[in-house]
C-alpha cells in the first residue's frame, strides 16, 4: 500500500517508438497488481523527447488505447495518483 508505480519510459521499452501498443500487456499487468490509484503516467522529461517520441503520443497511450481502464481510472493514471503522491492538495 505504500508503493506507487510510474507508467513511463516508453521510449526505452518495446519498439521504442509510438504508438507503444506493444506495452499495453505490461501496463495491464501493473494495473491488475497495483490498481489505478497507485499507477501514474510520468513524463520522463527530457528523455521522452527523442527519436520520434513525444509527450502527446505517450499520453495518448493511456488516454486513448488502454481499453481496460474506466474514465475514472484514466484520471488516476494521468493526474490523481501524482497529486496524491506529491501532496498537491
Short mmCIF file of N, CA and C in Angstrom, two decimals:
data_model
loop_
_atom_site.label_atom_id
_atom_site.label_comp_id
_atom_site.label_asym_id
_atom_site.label_seq_id
_atom_site.Cartn_x
_atom_site.Cartn_y
_atom_site.Cartn_z
N UNK A 1 0.81 -1.21 0.00
CA UNK A 1 0.00 0.00 0.00
C UNK A 1 0.84 1.27 0.00
N UNK A 2 2.13 1.15 0.23
CA UNK A 2 3.00 2.32 0.27
C UNK A 2 3.83 2.46 -1.00
N UNK A 3 3.45 1.76 -2.03
CA UNK A 3 4.20 1.78 -3.29
C UNK A 3 3.34 2.34 -4.41
N UNK A 4 3.92 3.26 -5.18
CA UNK A 4 3.29 3.77 -6.39
C UNK A 4 4.24 3.50 -7.54
N UNK A 5 3.67 3.30 -8.73
CA UNK A 5 4.48 2.92 -9.88
C UNK A 5 4.26 3.91 -11.01
N UNK A 6 5.36 4.38 -11.58
CA UNK A 6 5.27 5.25 -12.75
C UNK A 6 5.09 4.40 -14.01
N UNK A 7 4.15 4.79 -14.83
CA UNK A 7 3.94 4.18 -16.13
C UNK A 7 4.65 5.11 -17.11
N UNK A 8 5.86 4.75 -17.48
CA UNK A 8 6.67 5.68 -18.27
C UNK A 8 7.80 4.95 -18.99
N UNK A 9 8.68 5.73 -19.55
CA UNK A 9 9.87 5.23 -20.27
C UNK A 9 9.50 4.41 -21.50
N UNK A 10 8.41 4.79 -22.15
CA UNK A 10 8.00 4.09 -23.37
C UNK A 10 9.10 4.15 -24.44
N UNK A 11 9.85 5.23 -24.44
CA UNK A 11 10.94 5.42 -25.40
C UNK A 11 12.05 4.39 -25.22
N UNK A 12 12.09 3.72 -24.08
CA UNK A 12 13.17 2.78 -23.77
C UNK A 12 12.73 1.32 -23.81
N UNK A 13 11.44 1.08 -24.01
CA UNK A 13 10.91 -0.28 -23.94
C UNK A 13 10.27 -0.68 -25.28
N UNK A 14 10.14 -1.95 -25.50
CA UNK A 14 9.46 -2.44 -26.70
C UNK A 14 10.09 -1.93 -27.98
N UNK A 15 9.24 -1.42 -28.88
CA UNK A 15 9.71 -0.92 -30.16
C UNK A 15 10.34 0.46 -30.06
N UNK A 16 10.20 1.09 -28.91
CA UNK A 16 10.83 2.38 -28.60
C UNK A 16 10.36 3.51 -29.50
N UNK A 17 9.13 3.39 -30.02
CA UNK A 17 8.55 4.46 -30.84
C UNK A 17 7.03 4.36 -30.75
N UNK A 18 6.36 5.50 -30.93
CA UNK A 18 4.90 5.48 -30.87
C UNK A 18 4.34 4.57 -31.95
N UNK A 19 3.18 3.97 -31.71
CA UNK A 19 2.23 4.31 -30.64
C UNK A 19 2.41 3.53 -29.34
N UNK A 20 3.38 2.66 -29.21
CA UNK A 20 3.70 1.94 -27.97
C UNK A 20 2.66 0.88 -27.58
N UNK A 21 1.85 0.44 -28.52
CA UNK A 21 0.80 -0.53 -28.21
C UNK A 21 1.35 -1.86 -27.68
N UNK A 22 2.57 -2.21 -28.02
CA UNK A 22 3.15 -3.46 -27.53
C UNK A 22 3.36 -3.45 -26.02
N UNK A 23 3.28 -2.26 -25.41
CA UNK A 23 3.45 -2.15 -23.96
C UNK A 23 2.14 -2.30 -23.19
N UNK A 24 1.03 -2.37 -23.90
CA UNK A 24 -0.28 -2.47 -23.24
C UNK A 24 -0.36 -3.69 -22.32
N UNK A 25 0.07 -4.90 -22.71
CA UNK A 25 0.00 -6.03 -21.77
C UNK A 25 0.80 -5.80 -20.48
N UNK A 26 1.95 -5.16 -20.58
CA UNK A 26 2.75 -4.88 -19.39
C UNK A 26 2.00 -3.89 -18.47
N UNK A 27 1.43 -2.86 -19.06
CA UNK A 27 0.69 -1.88 -18.27
C UNK A 27 -0.54 -2.54 -17.62
N UNK A 28 -1.20 -3.43 -18.35
CA UNK A 28 -2.35 -4.12 -17.78
C UNK A 28 -1.95 -4.98 -16.58
N UNK A 29 -0.81 -5.65 -16.67
CA UNK A 29 -0.33 -6.44 -15.51
C UNK A 29 -0.07 -5.55 -14.31
N UNK A 30 0.52 -4.39 -14.53
CA UNK A 30 0.75 -3.45 -13.44
C UNK A 30 -0.57 -2.95 -12.86
N UNK A 31 -1.51 -2.67 -13.73
CA UNK A 31 -2.84 -2.23 -13.31
C UNK A 31 -3.50 -3.30 -12.43
N UNK A 32 -3.42 -4.54 -12.87
CA UNK A 32 -4.03 -5.63 -12.09
C UNK A 32 -3.31 -5.84 -10.76
N UNK A 33 -2.03 -5.62 -10.71
CA UNK A 33 -1.26 -5.82 -9.48
C UNK A 33 -1.39 -4.66 -8.50
N UNK A 34 -1.40 -3.43 -9.02
CA UNK A 34 -1.36 -2.26 -8.14
C UNK A 34 -2.65 -1.46 -8.10
N UNK A 35 -3.48 -1.55 -9.14
CA UNK A 35 -4.70 -0.76 -9.21
C UNK A 35 -4.42 0.64 -9.70
N UNK A 36 -5.44 1.32 -10.18
CA UNK A 36 -5.26 2.65 -10.78
C UNK A 36 -4.82 3.73 -9.80
N UNK A 37 -5.14 3.57 -8.54
CA UNK A 37 -4.80 4.60 -7.57
C UNK A 37 -3.34 4.56 -7.12
N UNK A 38 -2.58 3.60 -7.67
CA UNK A 38 -1.15 3.51 -7.34
C UNK A 38 -0.28 3.58 -8.60
N UNK A 39 -0.91 3.84 -9.76
CA UNK A 39 -0.17 3.98 -11.01
C UNK A 39 -0.25 5.42 -11.48
N UNK A 40 0.83 5.90 -12.10
CA UNK A 40 0.79 7.26 -12.64
C UNK A 40 1.66 7.38 -13.89
N UNK A 41 1.13 8.10 -14.86
CA UNK A 41 1.90 8.43 -16.05
C UNK A 41 3.01 9.39 -15.61
N UNK A 42 4.17 9.26 -16.25
CA UNK A 42 5.27 10.16 -15.95
C UNK A 42 5.89 10.66 -17.25
N UNK A 43 6.35 11.88 -17.23
CA UNK A 43 6.89 12.50 -18.45
C UNK A 43 8.29 12.03 -18.80
N UNK A 44 9.07 11.61 -17.81
CA UNK A 44 10.47 11.27 -18.03
C UNK A 44 11.22 12.38 -18.74
N UNK A 45 10.85 13.58 -18.45
CA UNK A 45 11.49 14.74 -19.08
C UNK A 45 12.98 14.76 -18.78
N UNK A 46 13.78 15.02 -19.77
CA UNK A 46 13.52 15.30 -21.18
C UNK A 46 13.65 14.06 -22.07
N UNK A 47 13.82 12.89 -21.48
CA UNK A 47 14.16 11.70 -22.25
C UNK A 47 13.05 11.24 -23.18
N UNK A 48 11.81 11.53 -22.84
CA UNK A 48 10.67 11.15 -23.68
C UNK A 48 10.72 11.84 -25.05
N UNK A 49 11.52 12.88 -25.16
CA UNK A 49 11.58 13.68 -26.38
C UNK A 49 12.79 13.31 -27.22
N UNK A 50 12.82 12.10 -27.72
CA UNK A 50 13.93 11.66 -28.56
C UNK A 50 13.46 10.61 -29.55
N UNK A 51 14.11 10.55 -30.68
CA UNK A 51 13.88 9.51 -31.70
C UNK A 51 12.42 9.33 -32.06
N UNK A 52 11.71 10.43 -32.31
CA UNK A 52 10.32 10.36 -32.72
C UNK A 52 9.32 10.22 -31.59
N UNK A 53 9.78 10.16 -30.36
CA UNK A 53 8.88 10.07 -29.22
C UNK A 53 8.48 11.47 -28.78
N UNK A 54 7.29 11.58 -28.20
CA UNK A 54 6.81 12.88 -27.73
C UNK A 54 5.77 12.66 -26.64
N UNK A 55 5.48 13.72 -25.91
CA UNK A 55 4.54 13.61 -24.81
C UNK A 55 3.13 13.29 -25.29
N UNK A 56 2.73 13.85 -26.42
CA UNK A 56 1.38 13.61 -26.93
C UNK A 56 1.15 12.11 -27.18
N UNK A 57 2.10 11.44 -27.79
CA UNK A 57 1.97 10.01 -28.06
C UNK A 57 1.97 9.21 -26.76
N UNK A 58 2.77 9.63 -25.81
CA UNK A 58 2.85 8.94 -24.53
C UNK A 58 1.54 9.06 -23.75
N UNK A 59 0.98 10.25 -23.71
CA UNK A 59 -0.29 10.46 -23.03
C UNK A 59 -1.42 9.75 -23.77
N UNK A 60 -1.37 9.76 -25.09
CA UNK A 60 -2.42 9.13 -25.90
C UNK A 60 -2.53 7.63 -25.60
N UNK A 61 -1.42 7.00 -25.30
CA UNK A 61 -1.47 5.58 -24.96
C UNK A 61 -2.40 5.36 -23.77
N UNK A 62 -2.23 6.13 -22.74
CA UNK A 62 -3.07 5.99 -21.54
C UNK A 62 -4.47 6.52 -21.79
N UNK A 63 -4.56 7.66 -22.40
CA UNK A 63 -5.86 8.32 -22.60
C UNK A 63 -6.77 7.59 -23.59
N UNK A 64 -6.18 7.03 -24.66
CA UNK A 64 -6.99 6.54 -25.77
C UNK A 64 -6.94 5.03 -26.02
N UNK A 65 -5.89 4.34 -25.59
CA UNK A 65 -5.74 2.97 -26.07
C UNK A 65 -5.70 1.90 -24.99
N UNK A 66 -5.81 2.25 -23.75
CA UNK A 66 -5.89 1.24 -22.69
C UNK A 66 -7.36 0.95 -22.43
N UNK A 67 -7.93 0.05 -23.23
CA UNK A 67 -9.37 -0.17 -23.20
C UNK A 67 -9.88 -0.83 -21.92
N UNK A 68 -9.00 -1.28 -21.06
CA UNK A 68 -9.42 -1.89 -19.79
C UNK A 68 -9.62 -0.84 -18.70
N UNK A 69 -9.29 0.43 -18.97
CA UNK A 69 -9.44 1.49 -17.98
C UNK A 69 -10.82 2.14 -18.08
N UNK A 70 -11.38 2.47 -16.93
CA UNK A 70 -12.59 3.30 -16.91
C UNK A 70 -12.15 4.77 -17.02
N UNK A 71 -13.09 5.66 -17.19
CA UNK A 71 -12.77 7.09 -17.25
C UNK A 71 -12.11 7.53 -15.94
N UNK A 72 -12.61 7.03 -14.82
CA UNK A 72 -12.03 7.38 -13.52
C UNK A 72 -10.61 6.82 -13.39
N UNK A 73 -10.39 5.59 -13.85
CA UNK A 73 -9.04 5.00 -13.83
C UNK A 73 -8.06 5.89 -14.59
N UNK A 74 -8.49 6.39 -15.75
CA UNK A 74 -7.62 7.25 -16.56
C UNK A 74 -7.23 8.51 -15.78
N UNK A 75 -8.19 9.07 -15.07
CA UNK A 75 -7.90 10.26 -14.27
C UNK A 75 -6.86 9.94 -13.18
N UNK A 76 -6.94 8.75 -12.60
CA UNK A 76 -5.94 8.37 -11.61
C UNK A 76 -4.56 8.27 -12.25
N UNK A 77 -4.46 7.59 -13.39
CA UNK A 77 -3.17 7.42 -14.04
C UNK A 77 -2.59 8.74 -14.56
N UNK A 78 -3.44 9.61 -15.06
CA UNK A 78 -2.96 10.85 -15.67
C UNK A 78 -2.84 12.01 -14.71
N UNK A 79 -3.49 11.94 -13.54
CA UNK A 79 -3.46 13.11 -12.67
C UNK A 79 -3.55 12.79 -11.18
N UNK A 80 -4.57 12.07 -10.78
CA UNK A 80 -4.88 11.94 -9.36
C UNK A 80 -3.80 11.23 -8.53
N UNK A 81 -3.19 10.18 -9.09
CA UNK A 81 -2.16 9.47 -8.31
C UNK A 81 -0.98 10.40 -8.03
N UNK A 82 -0.55 11.14 -9.04
CA UNK A 82 0.56 12.08 -8.84
C UNK A 82 0.18 13.14 -7.80
N UNK A 83 -1.05 13.63 -7.87
CA UNK A 83 -1.49 14.62 -6.87
C UNK A 83 -1.41 14.04 -5.47
N UNK A 84 -1.82 12.78 -5.33
CA UNK A 84 -1.80 12.11 -4.02
C UNK A 84 -0.35 11.88 -3.56
N UNK A 85 0.47 11.34 -4.44
CA UNK A 85 1.86 11.00 -4.07
C UNK A 85 2.66 12.24 -3.74
N UNK A 86 2.49 13.29 -4.53
CA UNK A 86 3.28 14.51 -4.34
C UNK A 86 2.54 15.56 -3.52
N UNK A 87 1.43 15.17 -2.90
CA UNK A 87 0.65 16.01 -1.97
C UNK A 87 0.29 17.35 -2.57
N UNK A 88 -0.36 17.33 -3.73
CA UNK A 88 -0.84 18.56 -4.37
C UNK A 88 -2.27 18.85 -3.93
N UNK A 89 -2.50 19.10 -2.66
CA UNK A 89 -3.85 19.40 -2.20
C UNK A 89 -4.09 20.88 -2.21
#
